[in-house]
Coordinates of C-alpha atoms in Angstrom, one line a residue:
M427 CA -30.8 -8.2 31.6
S428 CA -28.1 -9.2 29.1
S429 CA -24.5 -9.6 30.3
A430 CA -21.6 -7.5 29.1
Q431 CA -20.2 -10.5 27.3
E432 CA -23.5 -11.1 25.4
I433 CA -23.8 -7.4 24.4
L434 CA -20.3 -7.4 22.9
E435 CA -20.8 -10.6 21.1
E436 CA -24.1 -9.6 19.7
K437 CA -23.2 -6.0 18.6
I438 CA -19.6 -6.5 17.5
G439 CA -18.9 -10.2 17.5
L440 CA -16.2 -10.2 20.1
H441 CA -16.0 -12.9 22.7
L442 CA -14.2 -11.7 25.9
C443 CA -13.9 -13.2 29.3
H444 CA -15.3 -11.3 32.3
I445 CA -11.7 -10.5 33.6
C446 CA -10.6 -8.9 30.4
I447 CA -13.8 -6.9 30.1
S448 CA -13.5 -5.6 33.7
Q449 CA -9.9 -4.5 33.1
F450 CA -10.5 -1.9 30.4
L451 CA -14.2 -1.2 29.8
R452 CA -16.7 1.0 31.7
H453 CA -20.3 -0.1 31.3
G454 CA -23.6 -0.8 33.1
Y455 CA -24.1 -4.4 32.4
P456 CA -23.6 -7.4 34.7
I457 CA -20.6 -9.6 34.0
K458 CA -20.9 -13.4 33.9
K459 CA -18.2 -15.2 35.8
N460 CA -18.9 -18.7 34.4
E461 CA -16.4 -20.4 32.2
T462 CA -17.6 -21.2 28.7
G463 CA -16.2 -23.4 26.0
K464 CA -15.2 -20.4 23.8
M465 CA -11.8 -18.9 24.0
C466 CA -11.4 -15.2 25.1
M467 CA -10.0 -13.3 22.1
V468 CA -7.5 -11.5 24.3
C469 CA -6.2 -13.7 27.1
M470 CA -6.9 -17.0 25.3
N471 CA -8.4 -18.3 28.6
I472 CA -5.1 -18.3 30.6
L473 CA -7.1 -16.7 33.4
Q474 CA -9.6 -19.4 33.6
P475 CA -9.5 -21.9 36.6
S476 CA -9.4 -25.0 34.3
F477 CA -6.2 -23.7 32.6
Q478 CA -4.6 -22.8 35.8
N479 CA -5.3 -26.2 37.2
E480 CA -3.3 -27.6 34.3
I481 CA -0.4 -25.3 35.3
M482 CA -0.5 -26.6 38.8
K483 CA -0.1 -30.2 37.5
K484 CA 3.0 -29.1 35.7
I485 CA 4.4 -27.5 38.8
D486 CA 3.6 -30.7 40.8
Q487 CA 5.8 -32.6 38.4
S488 CA 8.7 -30.1 38.7
M489 CA 8.4 -30.2 42.5
E490 CA 8.8 -34.0 42.8
V491 CA 12.6 -33.8 42.7
Y492 CA 12.6 -31.5 45.7
G493 CA 10.4 -33.8 47.8
G494 CA 7.1 -32.1 47.3
Y495 CA 5.4 -29.1 49.0
D496 CA 5.2 -30.1 52.6
V497 CA 9.0 -30.2 53.2
N498 CA 9.8 -26.9 51.5
V499 CA 9.3 -23.2 51.8
L500 CA 8.0 -20.9 49.1
S501 CA 9.9 -17.8 48.0
K502 CA 8.1 -14.5 48.5
T503 CA 8.7 -13.6 44.8
C504 CA 7.2 -16.8 43.6
P505 CA 6.0 -17.3 40.9
T506 CA 7.4 -15.3 38.0
V507 CA 5.5 -15.7 34.7
A508 CA 5.9 -15.2 31.0
I509 CA 2.8 -15.0 28.8
P510 CA 2.6 -15.1 25.0
T511 CA 3.3 -11.9 23.0
H512 CA 0.2 -13.0 21.0
L513 CA -1.9 -11.7 23.8
F514 CA -0.4 -8.2 23.3
V515 CA -1.2 -8.3 19.6
R516 CA -4.8 -9.4 20.2
A517 CA -5.3 -6.8 23.0
Q518 CA -4.1 -4.0 20.7
I519 CA -6.5 -5.1 17.9
V520 CA -9.5 -5.7 20.3
L521 CA -9.2 -2.3 21.9
A522 CA -9.1 -0.6 18.5
T523 CA -12.1 -2.6 17.3
I524 CA -14.2 -1.6 20.4
E525 CA -13.1 2.0 20.1
D526 CA -14.1 2.2 16.4
A527 CA -17.5 0.5 17.1
N528 CA -18.6 3.6 19.0
L529 CA -20.8 1.7 21.4
D530 CA -22.6 4.2 23.7
D531 CA -22.7 1.7 26.6
F532 CA -19.1 0.6 26.4
I533 CA -16.4 3.1 26.9
L534 CA -12.7 2.4 27.2
K535 CA -11.2 3.4 30.5
K536 CA -9.3 6.6 30.3
S537 CA -5.8 6.3 28.7
Y538 CA -6.0 2.6 28.6
S539 CA -3.5 0.9 26.2
S540 CA -2.9 -2.6 25.0
N541 CA 0.3 -2.6 27.1
D542 CA -1.7 -1.8 30.2
L543 CA -4.0 -4.7 29.4
Y544 CA -1.1 -7.1 28.8
I545 CA 0.5 -6.2 32.1
A546 CA -2.8 -6.4 34.0
I547 CA -3.5 -9.9 32.6
K548 CA 0.1 -11.0 33.4
E549 CA -0.2 -9.7 37.0
I550 CA -3.7 -11.3 37.5
F551 CA -2.3 -14.6 36.2
R552 CA 0.8 -14.4 38.4
S553 CA -1.4 -13.6 41.5
N554 CA -3.8 -16.4 40.8
I555 CA -1.0 -19.0 40.5
G556 CA 0.7 -17.5 43.6
N557 CA -2.4 -18.0 45.7
L558 CA -2.7 -21.6 44.5
L559 CA 0.9 -22.2 45.4
R560 CA 0.6 -20.7 48.9
E561 CA -2.2 -23.1 49.6
K562 CA 0.1 -26.0 48.9
F563 CA 3.2 -24.7 50.7
T564 CA 2.4 -24.8 54.4
K565 CA 5.9 -24.4 56.0
E566 CA 7.1 -21.0 57.0
S567 CA 10.7 -22.0 57.7
Y568 CA 13.0 -24.9 57.7
P569 CA 13.5 -26.9 61.0
S570 CA 17.2 -27.2 60.2
I571 CA 17.8 -23.5 60.9
Q572 CA 15.7 -23.1 64.1
D573 CA 18.7 -23.8 66.4
L574 CA 21.0 -21.4 64.8
P575 CA 22.0 -18.0 66.4
D576 CA 19.4 -15.3 66.0
D577 CA 21.5 -13.1 63.6
V578 CA 22.2 -16.1 61.3
K579 CA 18.6 -17.2 61.4
R580 CA 17.4 -13.7 60.6
T581 CA 19.8 -13.5 57.6
L582 CA 18.6 -16.8 56.2
Y583 CA 15.0 -15.7 56.5
E584 CA 15.7 -12.4 54.8
E585 CA 17.7 -14.0 52.0
E586 CA 15.2 -16.8 51.6
S587 CA 18.1 -19.3 51.6
G588 CA 17.1 -22.6 50.2
N589 CA 13.5 -21.5 49.4
I590 CA 11.7 -22.8 46.3
N591 CA 11.1 -20.5 43.4
C592 CA 9.0 -21.1 40.4
H593 CA 8.7 -19.8 36.8
I594 CA 5.8 -20.4 34.4
I595 CA 6.0 -19.9 30.7
V596 CA 2.8 -20.0 28.6
N597 CA 3.4 -20.1 24.9
A598 CA 1.1 -19.8 22.0
S599 CA 1.3 -22.7 19.6
E600 CA 1.6 -22.4 15.8
N601 CA -2.1 -23.0 15.7
V602 CA -2.8 -19.4 17.1
S603 CA -3.2 -17.2 14.0
V604 CA -1.7 -13.7 13.7
P605 CA -2.5 -11.0 11.1
G606 CA 0.7 -11.6 9.1
N607 CA -1.1 -11.0 5.9
I608 CA -2.2 -7.5 7.1
I609 CA 0.9 -6.2 8.9
S610 CA 4.5 -7.2 8.5
F611 CA 6.3 -8.2 11.7
P612 CA 9.9 -7.3 12.3
S613 CA 12.6 -9.6 11.0
Y614 CA 14.3 -12.1 13.2
A615 CA 17.8 -13.5 13.3
P616 CA 18.8 -16.2 15.7
K617 CA 21.4 -15.0 18.2
R618 CA 24.7 -16.8 19.0
D619 CA 25.2 -17.5 22.6
R620 CA 28.3 -15.8 24.0
K621 CA 30.9 -18.2 25.3
R622 CA 31.1 -17.4 29.0
F623 CA 34.1 -19.5 30.0
R624 CA 37.6 -19.8 28.6
G625 CA 39.6 -23.0 28.3
N626 CA 38.5 -26.5 27.5
D627 CA 39.1 -28.4 30.7
P628 CA 36.5 -31.0 31.4
T629 CA 35.2 -29.5 34.7
N630 CA 31.6 -28.2 35.0
K631 CA 31.1 -24.4 35.1
Q632 CA 28.1 -22.9 36.9
G633 CA 26.0 -20.5 34.8
G634 CA 22.6 -19.7 33.4
D635 CA 19.3 -19.4 35.1
P636 CA 16.2 -21.7 35.1
R637 CA 14.0 -19.0 33.5
T638 CA 16.4 -18.2 30.7
N639 CA 17.4 -21.8 30.2
A640 CA 13.7 -22.9 29.8
D641 CA 13.1 -19.9 27.5
K642 CA 16.2 -20.8 25.4
I643 CA 15.0 -24.4 25.0
L644 CA 11.5 -23.3 23.9
K645 CA 12.8 -20.7 21.5
K646 CA 15.3 -23.2 20.0
D647 CA 12.3 -25.5 19.3
F648 CA 10.4 -22.5 17.7
E649 CA 13.4 -21.6 15.6
K650 CA 13.6 -25.2 14.2
Q651 CA 10.0 -25.0 13.2
W652 CA 10.2 -21.5 11.9
Q653 CA 13.2 -22.3 9.7
G654 CA 11.7 -25.6 8.6
E655 CA 10.4 -26.3 5.2
N656 CA 6.9 -27.1 6.5
A657 CA 6.4 -23.9 8.5
G658 CA 3.8 -22.7 6.0
D659 CA 0.9 -20.7 7.5
A660 CA 2.3 -21.1 11.0
K661 CA 5.5 -19.1 10.2
D662 CA 4.1 -15.7 11.3
S663 CA 2.8 -17.2 14.6
L664 CA 6.1 -18.8 15.3
L665 CA 7.8 -15.5 14.5
V666 CA 5.8 -13.6 17.1
S667 CA 6.9 -16.2 19.7
L668 CA 10.5 -15.5 18.8
L669 CA 10.4 -11.7 18.7
D670 CA 11.0 -9.4 21.6
R671 CA 7.7 -7.8 22.8
N672 CA 9.0 -4.3 22.4
K673 CA 9.8 -4.8 18.7
V674 CA 6.2 -6.1 18.2
L675 CA 4.9 -3.1 20.1
Q676 CA 6.7 -0.6 17.9
Q677 CA 5.6 -2.3 14.7
L678 CA 1.9 -2.4 15.9
D679 CA 1.9 1.2 16.9
S680 CA 3.2 2.1 13.5
E681 CA 0.7 0.0 11.6
M682 CA -2.3 0.9 13.7
K683 CA -2.0 4.6 12.7
K684 CA -3.3 3.7 9.2
P685 CA -7.1 3.7 9.2
E686 CA -7.3 1.1 6.4
V687 CA -5.1 -1.3 8.4
K688 CA -7.2 -0.9 11.5
K689 CA -10.3 -1.8 9.6
E690 CA -8.7 -4.9 8.2
L691 CA -7.4 -5.9 11.6
S692 CA -10.9 -5.6 13.1
K693 CA -12.2 -7.9 10.4
W694 CA -9.4 -10.3 11.2
I695 CA -10.0 -10.5 14.9
L696 CA -13.7 -11.1 14.4
A697 CA -12.9 -14.0 12.0
T698 CA -10.8 -15.7 14.6
T699 CA -13.9 -16.5 16.6
K700 CA -14.5 -19.5 14.4
E701 CA -10.9 -20.6 14.3
D702 CA -9.7 -20.5 17.9
V703 CA -12.2 -22.3 20.1
D704 CA -10.2 -24.6 22.3
S705 CA -7.4 -23.0 24.3
N706 CA -6.0 -26.5 25.1
N707 CA -4.9 -26.8 21.5
C708 CA -3.5 -23.2 21.4
L709 CA -1.4 -22.9 24.5
S710 CA 1.6 -24.8 25.9
I711 CA 2.8 -24.8 29.5
T712 CA 6.3 -25.0 30.9
A713 CA 6.8 -24.8 34.6
V714 CA 10.2 -24.8 36.2
C715 CA 11.0 -25.0 40.0
W716 CA 14.4 -24.5 41.6
R717 CA 15.9 -24.2 45.0
M718 CA 17.4 -20.8 45.8
P719 CA 21.1 -20.8 46.8
F720 CA 22.2 -21.3 50.4
Y721 CA 25.7 -20.9 51.8
L722 CA 27.8 -23.0 54.2
K723 CA 31.1 -21.9 55.7
G724 CA 34.0 -23.8 57.2
R725 CA 37.8 -24.1 57.2
Y726 CA 40.0 -26.8 55.7
T727 CA 43.5 -28.3 56.0
K728 CA 45.4 -30.1 53.2
A729 CA 48.2 -32.6 54.1
R730 CA 49.3 -33.6 50.6
R731 CA 51.5 -32.0 48.0
D732 CA 49.7 -33.6 45.1
C733 CA 46.3 -32.0 46.0
S734 CA 45.3 -28.7 44.3
Q735 CA 42.6 -26.4 45.7
T736 CA 40.3 -26.9 42.6
P737 CA 40.7 -29.4 39.7
F738 CA 43.9 -28.5 37.9
Y739 CA 44.3 -29.0 34.2
V740 CA 47.0 -27.8 31.8
P741 CA 47.5 -28.3 28.0
S742 CA 49.3 -31.4 27.0
D743 CA 52.8 -31.1 25.6
D744 CA 51.9 -33.3 22.7
N745 CA 48.5 -31.7 21.9
K746 CA 47.6 -28.2 23.1
N747 CA 43.9 -28.8 22.6
K748 CA 44.1 -31.7 25.1
M749 CA 44.0 -31.0 28.8
V750 CA 46.0 -33.1 31.2
R751 CA 45.1 -33.5 34.9
K752 CA 47.7 -32.5 37.5
G753 CA 47.6 -33.9 41.0
K754 CA 45.7 -36.8 42.5
T755 CA 42.6 -34.8 43.7
S756 CA 41.6 -31.4 44.9
V757 CA 40.1 -29.8 48.0
E758 CA 36.9 -29.0 46.0
E759 CA 36.5 -32.6 44.8
E760 CA 36.9 -34.0 48.4
I761 CA 34.3 -31.6 49.8
C762 CA 31.6 -30.7 47.3
P763 CA 30.5 -34.1 46.1
V764 CA 30.1 -35.4 49.7
I765 CA 28.1 -32.3 50.7
S766 CA 25.9 -32.6 47.6
K767 CA 25.2 -36.3 48.1
I768 CA 24.9 -36.7 51.8
A769 CA 23.7 -33.3 53.1
C770 CA 21.6 -32.3 50.1
E771 CA 20.6 -35.8 48.7
G772 CA 21.9 -34.6 45.3
I773 CA 21.8 -31.6 43.1
S774 CA 19.0 -31.2 40.6
C775 CA 19.9 -31.3 37.0
Q776 CA 16.4 -30.5 35.6
N777 CA 17.2 -26.8 35.1
N778 CA 20.4 -27.3 33.2
I779 CA 20.6 -26.3 29.6
T780 CA 20.7 -29.3 27.2
D781 CA 24.0 -30.7 26.0
E782 CA 22.7 -30.4 22.4
M783 CA 22.3 -26.6 22.8
Q784 CA 25.6 -26.0 24.4
G785 CA 27.7 -27.5 21.7
P786 CA 30.9 -29.7 21.9
G787 CA 33.1 -29.1 24.9
S788 CA 30.7 -26.9 26.9
K789 CA 30.1 -27.9 30.5
V790 CA 27.8 -25.1 31.8
V791 CA 25.3 -26.3 34.4
F792 CA 22.9 -24.4 36.7
G793 CA 22.8 -26.7 39.7
M794 CA 26.0 -27.4 41.5
A795 CA 28.0 -26.9 44.7
K796 CA 30.5 -24.1 44.1
F797 CA 33.6 -23.9 46.2
H798 CA 35.0 -20.5 47.2
A799 CA 38.1 -20.1 49.3
S800 CA 39.8 -17.2 51.0
G801 CA 42.9 -17.1 48.8
R802 CA 44.6 -20.3 47.6
E803 CA 47.8 -22.2 48.1
D804 CA 49.8 -23.9 45.3
M805 CA 49.2 -27.5 44.8
D806 CA 52.6 -28.5 46.3
V807 CA 51.9 -26.3 49.4
R808 CA 50.4 -28.1 52.4
M809 CA 47.8 -26.3 54.6
A810 CA 48.8 -27.8 57.9
L811 CA 48.6 -26.1 61.3
P812 CA 51.5 -25.9 63.9
P813 CA 51.3 -28.1 67.0
D814 CA 50.9 -25.1 69.4
C815 CA 47.4 -24.4 68.1
F816 CA 46.1 -27.9 68.8
E817 CA 44.3 -27.0 72.0
A818 CA 43.0 -23.7 70.5
E819 CA 41.6 -25.6 67.5
K820 CA 39.8 -28.0 69.7
A821 CA 38.3 -25.0 71.7
N822 CA 37.4 -23.3 68.4
L823 CA 35.5 -26.4 67.3
Y824 CA 33.4 -26.8 70.4
S825 CA 32.7 -23.1 70.9
K826 CA 32.1 -22.2 67.2
Q827 CA 34.4 -19.2 67.8
V828 CA 37.7 -18.8 66.0
D829 CA 40.4 -17.6 68.4
K830 CA 42.1 -14.9 66.4
R831 CA 45.4 -15.2 68.4
F832 CA 46.1 -18.5 66.6
G833 CA 46.4 -19.4 63.0
S834 CA 43.5 -21.6 61.7
G835 CA 42.6 -23.5 58.6
R836 CA 41.8 -21.7 55.3
P837 CA 38.3 -20.3 55.4
F838 CA 35.9 -21.4 52.5
V839 CA 32.3 -21.0 51.6
L840 CA 30.2 -23.4 49.7
E841 CA 27.4 -22.0 47.5
I842 CA 24.9 -24.7 47.0
I843 CA 22.7 -24.0 44.0
D844 CA 19.5 -26.0 43.2
A845 CA 20.0 -28.7 45.9
K846 CA 17.3 -31.4 46.0
K847 CA 17.0 -31.1 49.8
M848 CA 17.7 -28.4 52.4
P849 CA 20.3 -30.0 54.7
S850 CA 19.7 -30.4 58.4
I851 CA 22.3 -30.1 61.2
D852 CA 22.4 -33.9 61.4
T853 CA 23.1 -34.4 57.7
L854 CA 25.7 -31.7 57.7
S855 CA 27.5 -33.4 60.6
K856 CA 27.3 -36.7 58.8
A857 CA 28.8 -35.2 55.7
V858 CA 31.6 -33.6 57.7
M859 CA 32.4 -37.0 59.3
T860 CA 32.5 -38.6 55.9
I861 CA 34.9 -36.0 54.5
N862 CA 37.2 -36.3 57.5
K863 CA 36.9 -40.2 57.7
V864 CA 36.0 -40.1 61.4
S865 CA 33.2 -41.7 63.3
S866 CA 32.6 -38.9 65.9
L867 CA 32.8 -35.1 65.7
Q868 CA 33.7 -34.8 69.3
D869 CA 36.6 -37.2 69.3
I870 CA 38.9 -36.7 66.3
V871 CA 37.6 -34.0 64.0
I872 CA 40.9 -32.2 64.9
T873 CA 43.8 -34.5 65.4
S874 CA 47.6 -34.2 65.6
K875 CA 49.6 -36.1 63.0
T876 CA 53.3 -36.5 62.2
V877 CA 53.9 -35.0 58.8
S878 CA 57.4 -35.3 57.2
D879 CA 58.3 -35.9 53.6
G880 CA 61.7 -37.2 54.5
A881 CA 62.9 -37.1 50.9
W882 CA 65.5 -34.3 51.1
I883 CA 67.3 -34.4 54.4
K884 CA 67.4 -36.3 57.7
E885 CA 65.2 -34.2 59.8
K886 CA 63.3 -35.1 62.9
D887 CA 59.6 -35.7 62.4
R888 CA 57.4 -32.7 62.9
D889 CA 53.9 -32.7 64.3
N890 CA 51.1 -30.8 62.5
V891 CA 47.5 -30.2 63.3
L892 CA 45.1 -31.4 60.7
Y893 CA 41.3 -31.9 60.5
G894 CA 40.3 -35.5 60.2
N895 CA 42.0 -38.7 58.9
N896 CA 41.2 -38.4 55.2
Q897 CA 43.9 -40.3 53.3
M898 CA 43.5 -37.8 50.4
G899 CA 44.8 -35.2 52.8
V900 CA 41.7 -32.9 53.0
G901 CA 39.8 -32.2 56.2
V902 CA 37.3 -29.7 57.3
S903 CA 36.7 -28.1 60.7
G904 CA 32.9 -28.3 60.3
L905 CA 30.1 -26.6 58.3
D906 CA 27.7 -23.9 59.4
F907 CA 25.0 -22.0 57.6
C908 CA 25.8 -18.5 56.7
G909 CA 24.5 -15.6 54.7
S910 CA 25.6 -14.5 51.2
S911 CA 27.8 -11.8 52.8
S912 CA 30.2 -14.5 53.9
F913 CA 30.7 -15.4 50.3
K914 CA 30.9 -11.8 49.1
N915 CA 33.4 -10.8 51.7
L916 CA 35.5 -13.8 51.4
Q917 CA 38.0 -12.3 49.0
S918 CA 37.8 -8.7 50.3
E919 CA 38.7 -9.9 53.8
T920 CA 41.7 -11.7 52.5
E921 CA 43.8 -8.5 52.6
D922 CA 43.2 -8.2 56.3
K923 CA 44.6 -11.5 57.2
V924 CA 48.0 -12.6 58.5
K925 CA 49.5 -15.8 56.9
F926 CA 51.8 -18.2 58.8
Y927 CA 54.3 -20.3 56.8
G928 CA 56.9 -23.0 57.3
C929 CA 59.6 -23.5 54.7
L930 CA 62.4 -26.0 54.1
C931 CA 65.2 -24.1 52.4
W932 CA 68.6 -24.8 50.9
S933 CA 71.6 -22.4 50.9
E934 CA 74.4 -22.7 48.3
N935 CA 76.9 -21.3 50.9
E936 CA 77.6 -23.2 54.0
I937 CA 75.7 -22.3 57.2
P938 CA 78.3 -22.5 60.0
S939 CA 76.0 -22.1 62.9
Q940 CA 72.6 -21.2 64.3
K941 CA 74.0 -17.8 65.4
Y942 CA 75.0 -17.1 61.8
L943 CA 71.5 -17.6 60.6
D944 CA 70.0 -15.5 63.4
E945 CA 72.4 -12.6 62.6
K946 CA 71.8 -12.8 58.9
I947 CA 68.0 -13.3 58.5
A948 CA 66.3 -13.7 61.9
K949 CA 67.3 -10.6 63.8
E950 CA 64.1 -9.4 65.4
S951 CA 65.0 -5.7 64.9
I952 CA 64.5 -5.9 61.1
Y953 CA 60.9 -7.0 61.4
P954 CA 58.4 -6.1 60.2
L955 CA 60.4 -6.1 56.9
E956 CA 59.0 -4.3 53.9
I957 CA 59.5 -6.1 50.7
H958 CA 58.8 -5.2 47.0
Q959 CA 57.7 -8.0 44.7
S960 CA 57.3 -7.8 41.0
T961 CA 54.7 -10.2 39.6
P962 CA 56.5 -13.5 39.8
L963 CA 57.8 -15.1 36.5
R964 CA 55.8 -18.3 37.2
V965 CA 52.5 -16.4 37.2
L966 CA 53.3 -13.6 34.8
H967 CA 51.5 -15.3 31.9
R968 CA 48.1 -14.9 33.8
R969 CA 48.6 -11.9 36.0
A970 CA 49.2 -8.3 35.3
A971 CA 52.8 -7.0 35.7
G972 CA 53.3 -4.8 38.6
V973 CA 55.3 -4.2 41.8
R974 CA 53.5 -5.0 45.1
T975 CA 54.6 -3.9 48.5
R976 CA 54.2 -6.6 51.2
H977 CA 55.5 -7.1 54.8
V978 CA 57.2 -10.0 56.5
L979 CA 55.9 -9.5 60.0
S980 CA 58.1 -12.0 61.9
M981 CA 60.5 -14.8 61.1
K982 CA 62.6 -17.5 62.9
A983 CA 65.3 -19.6 61.3
Y984 CA 66.3 -23.1 62.4
R985 CA 69.6 -24.6 61.2
I986 CA 69.4 -28.3 60.2
D987 CA 72.9 -28.9 58.7
E988 CA 75.6 -27.1 56.7
H989 CA 73.2 -26.3 53.8
W990 CA 69.7 -26.9 55.0
F991 CA 67.5 -24.7 57.3
R992 CA 63.9 -24.2 58.1
L993 CA 62.0 -20.9 58.3
S994 CA 58.9 -20.1 60.3
L995 CA 57.4 -16.7 59.3
S996 CA 54.3 -14.6 59.3
T997 CA 53.4 -12.3 56.4
T998 CA 50.7 -10.0 55.2
A999 CA 48.2 -11.5 52.8
G1000 CA 49.3 -11.7 49.2
T1001 CA 53.0 -12.3 49.9
Y1002 CA 54.7 -14.6 47.4
V1003 CA 56.7 -16.7 49.9
K1004 CA 58.6 -18.8 47.4
E1005 CA 59.9 -15.7 45.6
F1006 CA 60.8 -14.1 49.0
V1007 CA 63.1 -17.1 49.6
H1008 CA 64.9 -17.4 46.2
G1009 CA 64.5 -13.8 45.1
D1010 CA 63.0 -14.6 41.7
L1011 CA 66.1 -13.4 39.8
G1012 CA 66.1 -10.2 41.7
R1013 CA 62.4 -9.4 41.2
C1014 CA 61.8 -9.6 44.9
T1015 CA 63.8 -7.3 47.2
P1016 CA 65.0 -7.9 49.8
S1017 CA 64.9 -11.7 49.9
I1018 CA 66.4 -14.6 51.9
S1019 CA 68.9 -15.0 49.0
S1020 CA 70.0 -11.4 49.2
L1021 CA 70.1 -11.4 53.0
L1022 CA 72.4 -14.5 53.0
G1023 CA 74.3 -13.2 50.0
C1024 CA 74.1 -16.5 48.0
K1025 CA 71.8 -18.6 45.9
T1026 CA 69.0 -19.9 48.1
D1027 CA 66.1 -22.1 47.1
I1028 CA 62.9 -23.4 48.8
V1029 CA 62.2 -27.1 48.7
E1030 CA 59.0 -27.4 50.7
L1031 CA 56.4 -24.8 51.8
D1032 CA 53.6 -25.2 54.3
C1033 CA 50.9 -22.7 55.0
E1034 CA 50.6 -23.0 58.7
G1035 CA 47.5 -21.0 59.4
I1036 CA 45.5 -17.9 58.7
A1037 CA 44.5 -15.3 61.3
T1038 CA 42.5 -12.0 61.0
T1039 CA 44.4 -8.9 61.9

């Protein structure tokens, strides 16, 4: 008995694979499952095992940077796929050809459309590749998270933190013909990419997606060919690769309503049997793999006044288009590169968009370690903890529980995108020791140091608690895995925190005694003190004007000499402490300046801890 493929080829001249036939035709003939040398007129053989084996070779190459299959975990959504719009065009024409042939033994399944067939082929293709991938990925979870608390472990499982995802793009080459002489496809105009980031500082910005990046690179190549002088007969085929599938669908639906056009299209699809024989010459494969983000949380201290939180650039006075670096380093630069190199063995750059496509001055990358902190301090403000929290900080470190009675370092979260390796507890510990410049986590991760600038007045040395011995002033308490909620809640939780500060201040009028200070500004009965702060003049160029109500919860004043004194105070989050001291030309009321009744200025400011209310 003849097979369904043979009947269709003999009676109409269509060569279809067994999968495409089974998707949309009802008949009583057997279906051969063997692979032939001919190309299916609909799916162009993307469903055949030989073609899918070629795809797996491409995935193997992309997986090399992540250490291969046996050390990684596959995402549940893997893979995502994109198949040529040419398949949709062919499916529409083939269905119309079979329908017009009026074969008694072959009937289209009820209400079947070319869109249904296109989606079915795409899903079968995705499922087949997914099964092949699952055979290669044997791990169900990372060993590095096995010793974590159950709630954290459950969150990492649910979010698939650090798992590998994969995207496959199959494109039709310019060799695949389309009926451009019969129907006119929609016009195409290249789109300009929207600039996502302001400024022209030289730091990298995270953006994009491996799938869209790969698609942009491919489409850019198609655009060059399409706009080239030698496009010739391939121009319509290249156009279909560039167009949105919905636009092609609308055009085909309109054209197929004309009987004379349908007839011409049937002739065209039958003629392609002689043209498109080898799918290897008609299809190109792009496979991209990437590691899904994972999150690490910790707390930091900062002992220097020339260290910003993130790289700090300002326009040059001589040339506004040139950016000048401020400060020696930044917290981000002291932490992120070390975590990337030691804990993750590097960040993959294979999914970045090319420099050529970005244009001059653009620095957008997909893979990077992103630093997110709970609020920020100015570059000239230290983040150093008071001596009375030394023992509490040591207890916090060893118990992994933050004692909310004491101020602690500033919380931060690292979002690691497209890391080459998923870190282990050991590599994280090694990275922490490298950042802190210590040889043991147990001995000196938290240490007491004497911190005194000594440039303004003769004041006794003051001890502060810092993390580590990094000469660049940045130390971290440690790093733990966490879920994405830690990142999402980082800023929203800021408003619920109490900030502790230490200030070195100067008074224009003489301060006769400690009692005078206590009566003027440190009387306990006036705290908590409600203050009203207009947006400070120093940030008015980048923040909306408004009046914010904040509270100074407690304050103590310490006289040093006739004009110098030190403040220790706690405030609600979001309080501008510098402006609270000098009054910002009357834009903050009340202020230390108004309470003392004279001009007052702040010379040094330290953030001495953050605690949750």
